[in-house]
XYZ file of C-alpha atoms in Angstrom:
416
model
C 96.310 114.572 74.046
C 95.711 118.050 75.498
C 96.675 119.128 78.980
C 93.111 119.067 80.291
C 92.400 115.485 79.224
C 95.774 114.355 80.579
C 94.982 115.950 83.950
C 91.630 114.175 83.955
C 93.319 110.816 83.389
C 95.744 111.600 86.185
C 92.858 112.276 88.576
C 91.202 108.992 87.540
C 94.496 107.145 88.046
C 94.857 108.619 91.537
C 91.338 107.455 92.386
C 92.331 103.921 91.449
C 95.056 103.928 94.071
C 94.708 101.462 96.883
C 95.937 103.930 99.471
C 92.646 105.817 99.246
C 89.968 105.269 101.884
C 87.657 102.343 101.070
C 84.637 104.612 100.695
C 86.295 106.571 97.895
C 87.277 103.466 96.000
C 83.773 102.349 95.100
C 82.226 105.737 94.505
C 80.718 106.510 91.093
C 80.503 109.849 89.343
C 76.749 109.770 89.856
C 77.157 109.357 93.618
C 79.758 112.129 93.712
C 77.357 114.421 91.855
C 74.596 113.686 94.319
C 76.913 114.453 97.239
C 77.804 117.786 95.692
C 74.066 118.622 95.725
C 73.755 118.144 99.471
C 74.199 120.659 102.272
C 74.459 119.383 105.843
C 73.166 116.025 104.683
C 70.063 117.448 102.989
C 69.476 117.403 99.261
C 69.435 120.763 97.502
C 69.017 119.304 93.991
C 65.506 120.781 93.818
C 66.756 124.366 94.118
C 67.973 124.899 90.473
C 64.736 123.716 88.773
C 62.499 125.528 91.281
C 64.543 128.722 90.874
C 64.245 128.437 87.088
C 60.487 127.882 87.395
C 60.139 130.985 89.561
C 62.247 133.021 87.146
C 60.143 131.955 84.137
C 56.895 132.735 85.995
C 58.169 136.132 87.076
C 59.429 136.993 83.630
C 56.121 135.939 82.048
C 54.160 137.990 84.564
C 56.103 141.147 83.722
C 55.920 140.842 79.905
C 53.297 142.017 77.517
C 50.588 139.747 76.268
C 52.223 139.499 72.846
C 55.358 137.888 74.329
C 54.358 135.048 76.633
C 57.110 132.731 77.931
C 55.190 130.620 80.446
C 55.409 127.590 78.117
C 59.159 127.613 78.816
C 58.345 125.818 82.073
C 58.563 122.639 79.958
C 62.341 122.949 80.482
C 62.073 122.714 84.264
C 61.167 118.991 84.587
C 63.965 118.173 82.121
C 66.507 119.847 84.380
C 65.046 118.098 87.392
C 65.331 114.746 85.625
C 69.089 115.258 85.302
C 69.838 116.026 88.968
C 66.874 114.931 91.110
C 65.368 111.586 92.041
C 62.230 110.125 90.483
C 59.855 111.490 93.125
C 61.545 114.869 93.083
C 61.203 115.055 89.310
C 57.541 114.046 89.538
C 56.813 116.737 92.118
C 58.620 119.423 90.089
C 56.807 118.357 86.915
C 53.490 118.710 88.747
C 54.598 122.062 90.142
C 55.536 123.257 86.641
C 52.141 122.184 85.289
C 50.318 123.910 88.154
C 52.323 127.088 87.652
C 51.551 127.018 83.938
C 47.800 126.659 84.545
C 47.617 129.383 87.191
C 49.811 131.803 85.261
C 48.119 131.257 81.938
C 44.590 131.554 83.357
C 45.496 134.834 85.031
C 45.810 136.493 81.638
C 42.886 137.659 79.532
C 41.546 135.012 77.167
C 43.050 136.582 74.028
C 46.576 136.344 75.536
C 46.360 132.810 76.910
C 48.588 130.192 75.260
C 45.797 127.651 75.426
C 45.525 123.914 74.951
C 48.544 123.307 72.680
C 51.033 124.635 75.229
C 49.215 122.818 78.044
C 49.699 119.541 76.184
C 53.342 120.459 75.608
C 53.958 121.004 79.322
C 52.163 117.762 80.251
C 54.097 115.743 77.683
C 57.381 117.374 78.694
C 56.804 116.522 82.335
C 55.907 112.929 81.562
C 58.971 112.454 79.372
C 61.145 114.041 82.040
C 59.878 111.582 84.670
C 60.461 108.683 82.295
C 63.997 109.919 81.546
C 64.670 110.228 85.273
C 63.570 106.631 85.839
C 65.953 105.463 83.117
C 68.788 107.567 84.549
C 68.305 106.312 88.116
C 68.171 102.680 86.973
C 71.362 103.210 84.993
C 73.099 104.710 88.004
C 71.952 101.820 90.183
C 73.270 99.369 87.593
C 76.552 101.289 87.539
C 76.766 101.118 91.347
C 76.134 97.396 91.229
C 78.851 96.867 88.638
C 81.252 98.982 90.692
C 80.451 96.855 93.725
C 81.269 93.742 91.707
C 84.502 95.299 90.501
C 85.398 96.375 94.036
C 84.673 92.877 95.384
C 86.812 91.376 92.642
C 89.651 93.763 93.421
C 89.513 93.108 97.156
C 89.559 89.365 96.419
C 92.534 89.511 94.047
C 94.329 92.286 95.947
C 93.251 91.606 99.502
C 93.796 94.330 102.109
C 96.976 93.746 104.088
C 96.883 94.574 107.814
C 99.550 96.941 109.134
C 102.703 95.077 110.106
C 101.448 91.897 108.402
C 104.017 89.155 108.731
C 106.392 91.376 110.706
C 106.869 93.709 107.730
C 106.206 97.413 107.398
C 104.592 97.728 103.998
C 102.861 100.147 101.651
C 101.385 99.608 98.212
C 99.660 101.509 95.456
C 97.838 99.986 92.523
C 96.897 102.154 89.543
C 94.716 100.489 86.942
C 95.204 101.640 83.366
C 91.445 100.970 82.914
C 89.995 103.339 85.503
C 86.527 101.816 85.083
C 87.594 98.196 85.560
C 89.770 99.170 88.574
C 91.603 95.849 88.455
C 93.956 94.235 85.963
C 96.826 91.820 85.655
C 99.127 93.199 88.380
C 99.077 91.381 91.705
C 100.909 91.294 95.002
C 100.543 89.734 98.441
C 102.274 88.954 101.733
C 101.848 85.518 103.301
C 103.202 84.744 106.794
C 103.953 81.101 107.634
C 105.941 78.746 109.827
C 109.093 79.296 107.714
C 108.826 83.073 107.814
C 107.100 85.590 105.594
C 106.854 85.296 101.834
C 106.142 88.159 99.465
C 104.923 88.061 95.907
C 104.604 90.658 93.163
C 103.757 89.900 89.539
C 102.420 91.124 86.252
C 100.311 88.935 83.989
C 100.790 89.487 80.263
C 97.800 91.179 78.688
C 94.778 93.014 80.061
C 91.142 92.391 80.740
C 89.317 89.635 82.594
C 91.688 86.968 81.302
C 94.620 88.651 83.036
C 92.566 89.045 86.209
C 91.718 85.314 86.188
C 95.354 84.351 85.747
C 96.424 86.694 88.563
C 93.780 85.220 90.850
C 94.986 81.675 90.072
C 98.595 82.557 90.885
C 97.648 84.351 94.107
C 95.607 81.394 95.317
C 98.503 79.052 94.726
C 100.947 81.424 96.413
C 98.794 81.851 99.551
C 98.632 78.128 100.131
C 102.118 76.989 99.094
C 103.900 79.944 100.768
C 102.397 78.920 104.077
C 102.893 75.141 103.816
C 106.093 74.698 101.785
C 109.375 75.037 103.757
C 111.480 75.761 100.629
C 110.959 78.908 98.574
C 112.038 77.080 95.433
C 109.126 74.684 95.866
C 106.764 77.632 96.083
C 108.213 78.944 92.831
C 107.746 75.540 91.174
C 104.093 75.532 92.235
C 103.601 78.935 90.604
C 105.157 77.748 87.355
C 102.943 74.666 87.263
C 99.843 76.663 88.163
C 100.409 79.098 85.361
C 100.689 76.311 82.788
C 97.626 74.539 84.228
C 95.632 77.746 83.977
C 96.568 78.245 80.321
C 95.642 74.627 79.491
C 92.326 74.978 81.305
C 91.427 78.167 79.432
C 92.182 76.429 76.147
C 90.032 73.419 77.145
C 86.969 75.568 77.844
C 87.358 77.491 74.602
C 89.124 80.569 75.950
C 92.387 80.112 74.146
C 94.423 83.122 75.237
C 97.609 82.179 73.470
C 100.873 82.001 75.410
C 99.697 83.708 78.596
C 102.556 84.204 81.025
C 103.462 86.273 84.058
C 106.602 87.916 85.312
C 106.928 87.315 89.060
C 109.229 88.212 91.940
C 109.065 85.927 94.960
C 110.807 87.035 98.183
C 111.252 85.062 101.387
C 112.020 86.616 104.790
C 113.407 83.993 107.181
C 112.415 84.082 110.848
C 115.760 82.588 111.877
C 118.092 84.957 110.003
C 117.327 88.596 109.279
C 120.574 89.344 107.449
C 119.336 88.233 104.028
C 116.271 87.451 101.953
C 115.681 84.705 99.413
C 114.637 85.833 95.953
C 113.210 83.949 92.990
C 112.754 86.072 89.873
C 110.594 84.917 86.943
C 111.902 87.428 84.385
C 110.681 90.476 86.331
C 112.334 93.848 86.780
C 114.808 93.393 89.655
C 113.687 95.051 92.911
C 115.560 97.994 94.391
C 116.940 98.167 97.915
C 116.462 101.685 99.259
C 118.289 102.912 102.314
C 119.035 106.381 103.703
C 122.563 105.871 102.373
C 121.575 105.099 98.785
C 119.913 102.731 96.327
C 121.107 99.418 94.915
C 119.513 96.876 92.581
C 119.064 93.204 93.310
C 120.510 90.823 90.706
C 118.507 90.606 87.499
C 116.195 87.657 87.109
C 117.724 84.702 85.342
C 114.512 82.756 84.899
C 111.861 82.805 82.238
C 108.408 84.199 83.018
C 106.000 81.817 84.741
C 104.267 79.759 82.040
C 107.395 79.273 79.939
C 108.912 76.641 82.222
C 108.649 73.965 79.532
C 111.355 75.825 77.624
C 113.597 75.326 80.673
C 112.607 71.646 80.986
C 110.121 72.495 83.730
C 112.709 73.962 86.066
C 111.857 77.024 88.143
C 114.371 79.896 88.356
C 117.107 79.499 90.973
C 116.721 80.825 94.513
C 119.196 83.579 95.354
C 120.237 84.793 98.794
C 120.553 88.586 98.844
C 121.825 90.648 101.799
C 119.008 92.727 103.287
C 119.220 93.883 106.882
C 116.352 95.231 109.016
C 115.594 98.854 108.167
C 116.443 98.514 104.469
C 113.412 98.949 102.217
C 112.699 96.619 99.325
C 110.976 98.428 96.430
C 109.151 96.311 93.865
C 107.338 97.771 90.851
C 105.709 96.518 87.679
C 106.551 97.794 84.225
C 103.828 100.444 84.468
C 106.507 102.403 86.351
C 109.675 101.510 84.476
C 108.035 101.832 81.055
C 106.121 105.058 81.736
C 107.072 107.566 79.025
C 107.033 111.321 78.951
C 106.112 113.495 75.972
C 109.584 112.939 74.486
C 109.274 109.156 74.756
C 111.809 108.856 77.597
C 111.285 106.138 80.217
C 110.836 107.068 83.844
C 114.333 106.920 85.512
C 113.173 105.169 88.673
C 116.506 104.399 90.321
C 117.995 107.839 89.618
C 114.927 109.664 90.912
C 114.713 107.564 94.068
C 118.441 107.949 94.757
C 118.176 111.707 94.372
C 115.130 111.893 96.640
C 116.757 109.788 99.360
C 119.879 111.936 99.244
C 117.718 115.028 99.771
C 115.499 113.492 102.468
C 116.424 110.244 104.278
C 112.802 109.727 105.277
C 111.905 108.941 101.674
C 113.307 105.462 102.319
C 110.304 104.702 104.550
C 107.822 102.440 102.696
C 104.814 104.774 102.802
C 106.821 107.856 101.740
C 108.681 105.867 99.085
C 105.508 104.506 97.497
C 103.929 107.949 97.485
C 107.054 109.457 95.904
C 107.228 106.854 93.130
C 103.492 107.116 92.437
C 103.537 110.885 92.126
C 106.744 110.852 90.090
C 105.359 108.272 87.659
C 102.155 110.206 87.109
C 103.990 113.443 86.592
C 106.415 111.847 84.174
C 103.718 110.379 81.935
C 101.278 113.259 82.332
C 98.715 110.958 83.974
C 98.435 108.773 80.822
C 98.938 105.242 82.116
C 99.319 102.758 79.276
C 99.655 99.763 81.597
C 98.584 98.698 85.054
C 101.018 100.027 87.621
C 101.881 98.571 91.019
C 104.330 100.026 93.525
C 105.065 97.886 96.570
C 107.567 98.658 99.331
C 108.370 96.540 102.394
C 110.981 96.469 105.126
C 111.706 94.377 108.154
C 111.511 96.309 111.394
C 114.744 97.287 113.058
C 115.528 95.684 116.442
C 113.555 97.497 119.129
C 110.842 98.781 116.761
C 107.273 97.653 117.314
C 106.235 95.045 114.783
C 103.378 92.686 114.258
C 105.307 89.438 114.431
C 103.878 86.625 112.376
C 101.149 84.861 114.366
C 101.699 81.726 112.302
C 105.145 80.736 113.499
C 103.675 78.104 115.799
C 100.181 78.009 114.339
C 98.506 74.700 113.620
C 97.972 73.519 110.057
C 95.018 75.152 108.358
C 95.659 78.653 109.776
C 95.129 81.490 107.240
């Protein structure tokens, strides 16, 4: 792939990022083009076709009778059809026809282009208006589909309020399919009476089947993470839900094979902030990033969710890992760790993060860390994302820092 196409993919990947303003997320190329043709809120799309019409009329007026070009006005409605609305195209087509009639009739009879060119200009204007109607309807359909995709994404990857669950967090999601804008990666934070639980996962495969599986797992997590006092029970629910989803898909004729998901489940206790509980379903182990350096959590011992029958239905064990307030937990999907450069080398995540933190301690902050990993991944792979990519960083606030403490510690059952 050449440099220009790679840069284009990188720009599309950046637009898929969740850290962009909501208005940018659902914007189509057609809408962006229309915005470029506005000045101070007013449309200037009519200027190019009108300028061309004036140029053709002026050129025809200053030529000899043997070289008439007024019939070239048939091009003007076609240009309007590409950049103007339906009514604008209709007006410009009528203006082109009127200009043709006035200009042609101003010449002596022997130099007039006559009826054939008149019919050509009329037919060209009509076809241009019809083409504009088709284009506008296609853009409206595209906007509608983008709205559906955006609604689906916000449902699967719901927006997380700042300080949600007493955690400072930042996340970026880059879809490998820039048009679909959502895939099999998922993450969430769920506060509850037992503390705050965090989830990050990656469903095997792509497409709507992966999105459906991710949605099923997130729904189970949001309920069980709030109600269940033990993190291991939450993990068991996720395992069962994955297998139930696969069986359901097979029952309705959508046999997707051995669909599974790698998942990391983290629990932050309200009563003890010196450690976190971690359940790892075969996922890349998270990194702990501090101003002093980077360390990895223990590798996951469990199988991916959906393969629990091979382990006699048992969920992976729950591990207690030291993590004090102020230390940042970095979780990524394999879109980061398996990103390759032109030489086929994987992105060295831990080494790059350690080097960046050594150079600037502020990189350990969740927002800066996520931005650094996102930019580094895109640079490493030249913007060519072969898989959905999620970068998620969280940390518990240090004592004395402002935090949005979980409102659900004493909440009644049924709270969100």
